[in-house]
PDB file of C-alpha atoms in Angstrom:
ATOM      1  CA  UNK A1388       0.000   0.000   0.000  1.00 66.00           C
ATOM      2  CA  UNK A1389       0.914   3.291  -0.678  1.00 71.00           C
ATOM      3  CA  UNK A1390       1.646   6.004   1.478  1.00 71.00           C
ATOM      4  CA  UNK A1391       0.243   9.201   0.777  1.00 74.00           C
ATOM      5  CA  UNK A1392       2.365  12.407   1.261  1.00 79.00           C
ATOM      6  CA  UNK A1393      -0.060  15.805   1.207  1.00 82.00           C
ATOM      7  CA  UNK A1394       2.377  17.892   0.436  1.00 87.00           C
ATOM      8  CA  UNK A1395       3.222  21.220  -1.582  1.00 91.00           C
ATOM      9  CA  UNK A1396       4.404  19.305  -4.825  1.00 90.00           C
ATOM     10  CA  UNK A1397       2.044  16.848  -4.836  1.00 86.00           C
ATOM     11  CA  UNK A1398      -0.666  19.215  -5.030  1.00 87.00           C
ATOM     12  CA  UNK A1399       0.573  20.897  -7.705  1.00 92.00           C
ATOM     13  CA  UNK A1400       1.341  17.916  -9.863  1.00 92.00           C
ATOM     14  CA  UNK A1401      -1.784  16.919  -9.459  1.00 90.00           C
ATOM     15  CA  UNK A1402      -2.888  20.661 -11.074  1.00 92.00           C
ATOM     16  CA  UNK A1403      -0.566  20.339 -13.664  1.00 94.00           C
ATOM     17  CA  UNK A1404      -1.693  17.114 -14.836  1.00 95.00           C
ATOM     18  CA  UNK A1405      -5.408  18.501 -15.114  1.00 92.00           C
ATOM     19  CA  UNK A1406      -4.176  21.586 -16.715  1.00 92.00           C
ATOM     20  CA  UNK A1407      -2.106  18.716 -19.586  1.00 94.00           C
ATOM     21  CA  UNK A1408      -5.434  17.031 -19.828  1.00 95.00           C
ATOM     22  CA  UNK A1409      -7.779  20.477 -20.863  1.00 93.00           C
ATOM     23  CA  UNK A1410      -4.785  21.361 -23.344  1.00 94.00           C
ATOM     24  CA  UNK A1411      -6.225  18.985 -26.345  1.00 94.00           C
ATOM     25  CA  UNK A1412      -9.975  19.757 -26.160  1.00 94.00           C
ATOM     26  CA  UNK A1413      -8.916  23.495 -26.288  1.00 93.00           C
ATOM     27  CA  UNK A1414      -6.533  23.034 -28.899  1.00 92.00           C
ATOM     28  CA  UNK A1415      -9.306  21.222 -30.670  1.00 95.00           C
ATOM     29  CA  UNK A1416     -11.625  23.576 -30.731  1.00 94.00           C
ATOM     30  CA  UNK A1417      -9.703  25.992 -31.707  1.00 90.00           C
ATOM     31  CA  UNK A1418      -8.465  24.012 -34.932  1.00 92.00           C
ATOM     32  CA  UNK A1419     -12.436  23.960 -35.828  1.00 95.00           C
ATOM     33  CA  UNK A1420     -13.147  26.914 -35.470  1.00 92.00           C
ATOM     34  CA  UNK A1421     -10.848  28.979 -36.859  1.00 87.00           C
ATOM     35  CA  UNK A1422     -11.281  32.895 -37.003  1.00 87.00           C
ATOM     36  CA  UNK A1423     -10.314  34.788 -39.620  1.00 88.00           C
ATOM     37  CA  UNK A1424     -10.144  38.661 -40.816  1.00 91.00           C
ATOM     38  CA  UNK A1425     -12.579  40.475 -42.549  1.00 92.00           C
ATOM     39  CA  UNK A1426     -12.602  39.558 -46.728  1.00 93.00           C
ATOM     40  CA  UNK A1427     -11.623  42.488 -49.134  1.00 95.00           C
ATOM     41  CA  UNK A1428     -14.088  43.557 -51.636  1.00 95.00           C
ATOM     42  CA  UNK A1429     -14.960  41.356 -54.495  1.00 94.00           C
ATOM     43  CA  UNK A1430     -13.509  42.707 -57.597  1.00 95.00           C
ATOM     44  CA  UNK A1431     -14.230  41.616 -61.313  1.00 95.00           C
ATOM     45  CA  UNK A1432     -11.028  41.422 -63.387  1.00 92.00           C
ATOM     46  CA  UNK A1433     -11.626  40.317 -66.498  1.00 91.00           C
ATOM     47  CA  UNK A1434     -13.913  36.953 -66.527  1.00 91.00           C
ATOM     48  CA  UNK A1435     -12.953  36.526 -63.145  1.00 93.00           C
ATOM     49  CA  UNK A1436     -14.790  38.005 -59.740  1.00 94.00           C
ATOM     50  CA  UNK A1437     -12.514  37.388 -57.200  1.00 95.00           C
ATOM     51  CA  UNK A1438     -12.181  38.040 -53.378  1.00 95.00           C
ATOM     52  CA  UNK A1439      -9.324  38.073 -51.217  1.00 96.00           C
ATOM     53  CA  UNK A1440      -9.073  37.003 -47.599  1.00 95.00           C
ATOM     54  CA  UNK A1441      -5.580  37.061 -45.776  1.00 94.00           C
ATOM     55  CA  UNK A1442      -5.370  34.769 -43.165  1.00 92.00           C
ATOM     56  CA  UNK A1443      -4.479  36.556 -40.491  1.00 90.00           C
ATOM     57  CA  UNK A1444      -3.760  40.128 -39.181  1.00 90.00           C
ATOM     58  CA  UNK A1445      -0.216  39.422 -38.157  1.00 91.00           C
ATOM     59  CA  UNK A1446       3.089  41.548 -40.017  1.00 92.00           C
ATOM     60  CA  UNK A1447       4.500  39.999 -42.791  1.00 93.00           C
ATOM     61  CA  UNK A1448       6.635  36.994 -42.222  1.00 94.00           C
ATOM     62  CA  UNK A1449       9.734  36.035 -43.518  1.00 95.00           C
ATOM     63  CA  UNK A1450       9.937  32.717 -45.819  1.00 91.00           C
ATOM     64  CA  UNK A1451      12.495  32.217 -47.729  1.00 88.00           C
ATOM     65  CA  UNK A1452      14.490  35.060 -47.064  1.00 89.00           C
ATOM     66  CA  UNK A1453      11.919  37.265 -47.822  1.00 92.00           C
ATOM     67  CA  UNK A1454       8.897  38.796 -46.734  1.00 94.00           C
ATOM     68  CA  UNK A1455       5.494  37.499 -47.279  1.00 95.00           C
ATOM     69  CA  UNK A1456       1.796  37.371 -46.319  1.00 95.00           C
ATOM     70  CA  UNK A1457      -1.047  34.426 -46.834  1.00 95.00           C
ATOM     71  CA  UNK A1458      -4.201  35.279 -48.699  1.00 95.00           C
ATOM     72  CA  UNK A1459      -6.911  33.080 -49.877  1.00 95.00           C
ATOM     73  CA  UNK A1460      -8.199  34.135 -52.995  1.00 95.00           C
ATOM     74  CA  UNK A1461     -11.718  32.718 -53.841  1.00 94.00           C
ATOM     75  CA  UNK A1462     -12.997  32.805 -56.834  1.00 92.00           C
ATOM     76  CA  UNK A1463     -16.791  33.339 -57.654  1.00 92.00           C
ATOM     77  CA  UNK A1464     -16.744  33.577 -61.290  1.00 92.00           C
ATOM     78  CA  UNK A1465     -14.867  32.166 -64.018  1.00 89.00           C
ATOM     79  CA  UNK A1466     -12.567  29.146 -64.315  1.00 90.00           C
ATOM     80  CA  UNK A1467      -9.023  28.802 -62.653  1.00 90.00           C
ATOM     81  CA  UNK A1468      -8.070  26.587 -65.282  1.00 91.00           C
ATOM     82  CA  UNK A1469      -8.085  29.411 -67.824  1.00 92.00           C
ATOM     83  CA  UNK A1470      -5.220  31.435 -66.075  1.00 93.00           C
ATOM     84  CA  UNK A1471      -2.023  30.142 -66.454  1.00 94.00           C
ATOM     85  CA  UNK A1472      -0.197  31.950 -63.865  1.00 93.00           C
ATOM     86  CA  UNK A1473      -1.120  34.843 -61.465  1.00 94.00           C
ATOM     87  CA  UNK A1474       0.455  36.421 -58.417  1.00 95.00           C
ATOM     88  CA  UNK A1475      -0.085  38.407 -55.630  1.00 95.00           C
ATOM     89  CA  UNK A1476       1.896  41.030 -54.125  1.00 95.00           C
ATOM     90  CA  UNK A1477       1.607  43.872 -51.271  1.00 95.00           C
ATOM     91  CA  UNK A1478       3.336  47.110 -52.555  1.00 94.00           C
ATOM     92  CA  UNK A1479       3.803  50.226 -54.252  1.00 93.00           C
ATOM     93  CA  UNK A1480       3.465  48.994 -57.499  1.00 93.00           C
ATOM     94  CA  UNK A1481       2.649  45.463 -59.018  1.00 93.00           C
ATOM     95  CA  UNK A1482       5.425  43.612 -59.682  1.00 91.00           C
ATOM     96  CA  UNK A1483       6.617  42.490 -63.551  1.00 90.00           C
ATOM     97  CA  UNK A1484       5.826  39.252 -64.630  1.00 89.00           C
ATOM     98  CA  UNK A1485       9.528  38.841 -65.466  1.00 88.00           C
ATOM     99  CA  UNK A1486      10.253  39.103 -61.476  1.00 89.00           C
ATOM    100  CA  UNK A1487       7.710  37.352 -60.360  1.00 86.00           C
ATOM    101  CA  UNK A1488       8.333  34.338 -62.417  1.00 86.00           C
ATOM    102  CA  UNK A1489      11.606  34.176 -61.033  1.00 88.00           C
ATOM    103  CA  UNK A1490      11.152  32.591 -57.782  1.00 84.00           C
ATOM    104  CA  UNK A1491       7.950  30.268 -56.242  1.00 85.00           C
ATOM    105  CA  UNK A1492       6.740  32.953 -53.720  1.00 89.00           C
ATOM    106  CA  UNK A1493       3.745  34.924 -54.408  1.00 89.00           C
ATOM    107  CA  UNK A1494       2.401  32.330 -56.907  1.00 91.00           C
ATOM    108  CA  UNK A1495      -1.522  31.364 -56.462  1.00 92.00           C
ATOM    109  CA  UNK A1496      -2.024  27.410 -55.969  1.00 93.00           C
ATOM    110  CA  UNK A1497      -5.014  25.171 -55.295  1.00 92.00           C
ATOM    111  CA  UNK A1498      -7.721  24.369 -56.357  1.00 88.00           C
ATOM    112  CA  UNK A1499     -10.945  25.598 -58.239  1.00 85.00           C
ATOM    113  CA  UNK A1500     -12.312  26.361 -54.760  1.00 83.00           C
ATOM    114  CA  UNK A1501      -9.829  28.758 -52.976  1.00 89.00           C
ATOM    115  CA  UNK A1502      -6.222  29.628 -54.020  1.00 93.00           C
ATOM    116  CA  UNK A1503      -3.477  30.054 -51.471  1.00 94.00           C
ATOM    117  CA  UNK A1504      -0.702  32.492 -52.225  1.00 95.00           C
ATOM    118  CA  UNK A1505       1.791  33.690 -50.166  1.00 95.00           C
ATOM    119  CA  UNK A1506       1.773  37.280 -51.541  1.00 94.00           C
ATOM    120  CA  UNK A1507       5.144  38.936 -51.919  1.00 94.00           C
ATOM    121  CA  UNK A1508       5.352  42.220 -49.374  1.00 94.00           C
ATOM    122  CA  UNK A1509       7.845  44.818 -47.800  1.00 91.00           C
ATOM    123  CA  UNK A1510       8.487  44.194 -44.545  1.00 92.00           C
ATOM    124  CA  UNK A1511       6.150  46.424 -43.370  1.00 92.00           C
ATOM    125  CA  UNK A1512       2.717  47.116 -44.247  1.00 93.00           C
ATOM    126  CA  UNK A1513       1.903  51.069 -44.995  1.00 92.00           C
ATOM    127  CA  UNK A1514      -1.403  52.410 -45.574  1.00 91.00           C
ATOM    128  CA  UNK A1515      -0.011  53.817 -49.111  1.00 93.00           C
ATOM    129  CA  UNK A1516       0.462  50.415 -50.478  1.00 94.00           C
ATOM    130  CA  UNK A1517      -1.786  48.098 -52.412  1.00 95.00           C
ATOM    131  CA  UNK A1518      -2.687  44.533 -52.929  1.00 96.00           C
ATOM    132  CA  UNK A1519      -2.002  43.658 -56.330  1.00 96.00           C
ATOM    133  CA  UNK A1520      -3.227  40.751 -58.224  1.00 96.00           C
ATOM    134  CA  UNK A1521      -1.340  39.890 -61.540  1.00 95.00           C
ATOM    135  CA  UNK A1522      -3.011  37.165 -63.950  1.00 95.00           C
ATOM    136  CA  UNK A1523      -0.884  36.125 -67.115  1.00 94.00           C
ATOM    137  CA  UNK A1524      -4.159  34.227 -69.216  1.00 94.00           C
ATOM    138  CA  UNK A1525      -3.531  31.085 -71.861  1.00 94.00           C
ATOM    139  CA  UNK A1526      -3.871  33.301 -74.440  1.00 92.00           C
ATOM    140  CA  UNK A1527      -1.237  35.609 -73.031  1.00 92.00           C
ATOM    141  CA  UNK A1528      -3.695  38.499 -72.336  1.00 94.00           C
ATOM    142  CA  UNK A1529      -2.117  40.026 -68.478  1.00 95.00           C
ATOM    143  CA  UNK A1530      -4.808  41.311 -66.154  1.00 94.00           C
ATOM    144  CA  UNK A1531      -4.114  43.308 -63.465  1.00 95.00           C
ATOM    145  CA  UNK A1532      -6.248  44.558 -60.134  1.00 95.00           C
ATOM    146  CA  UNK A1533      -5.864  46.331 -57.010  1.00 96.00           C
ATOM    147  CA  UNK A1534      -7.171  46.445 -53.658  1.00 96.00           C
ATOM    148  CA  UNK A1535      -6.250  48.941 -50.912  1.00 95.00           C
ATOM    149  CA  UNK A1536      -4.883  47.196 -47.838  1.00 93.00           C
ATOM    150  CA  UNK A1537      -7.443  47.170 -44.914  1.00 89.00           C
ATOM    151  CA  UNK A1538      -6.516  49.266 -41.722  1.00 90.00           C
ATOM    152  CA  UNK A1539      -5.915  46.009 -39.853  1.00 86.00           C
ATOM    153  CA  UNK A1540      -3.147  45.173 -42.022  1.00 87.00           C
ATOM    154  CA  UNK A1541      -1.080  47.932 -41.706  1.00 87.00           C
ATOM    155  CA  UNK A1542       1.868  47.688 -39.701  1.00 80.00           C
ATOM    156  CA  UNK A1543       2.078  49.908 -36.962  1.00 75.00           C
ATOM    157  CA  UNK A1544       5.212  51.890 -35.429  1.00 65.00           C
ATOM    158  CA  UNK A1545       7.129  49.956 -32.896  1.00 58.00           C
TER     159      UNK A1545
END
């Protein structure tokens, strides 16, 4: 039989391993219900009417040496298989095609249902930039919109 010690550390052992065992229900429901920012506007470019969503209000993150930001771009008219590439990217200006095409980043992938993109961006956010969407169609026609970033985006002074 064991003996049974009341003391300071047991007690708190025995909180700790109640506190491990809530951890994966909350975790859980988190993972199902996730939360996400507000959606731009829906624009029509071209054939396409398209909406952005970025996934998150955090700063631009750093992937592969450089800066980027995750959007899901859903489209509610028009087929994805008629583009042949497009990008996204936060900025000034849009970026050429000719840059663009030379790395992976900032390239929309997925399916007919949502693309993901992890749109190209200066390390900080400013409320003079604009998200621009580049689309390069089969028949070589180049389309290009804008959207202006939403206040919650915008990177503020640190």
């Amino acid at each position: 039989m064991a003996r049974i010690k009341n003391t300071r550390w047991q007690r708190c052992k025995y909180l700790l391993s109640a506190l491990v065992l809530m951890l994966p229900p909350w975790f859980y429901y988190q993972s199902q219900n996730p939360e996400f920012p507000d959606a731009l506007p829906g624009k029509t470019v071209g054939n396409f009417d398209i909406v952005p969503m970025p996934f998150d209000i955090n700063p631009p993150y750093q992937h592969d040496g450089m800066y980027v930001k995750d959007f899901l771009l859903m489209f509610n008219k028009g087929e994805v298989k008629a583009i042949k590439q497009a990008y996204l990217n936060i900025g000034d200006q849009p970026l050429p095609l000719a840059e663009l095409q030379t790395g992976d980043l900032g390239i929309l992938h997925g399916t007919r249902h949502g693309q993901h993109v992890h749109a190209l961006s200066a390390p900080r956010i400013e409320a003079s930039h604009k998200v621009w969407l580049t689309i390069e169609q089969w028949g070589g026609e180049v389309l290009t919109a804008s959207w202006d970033v939403p206040v919650h985006l915008i990177t503020r002074q640190s």
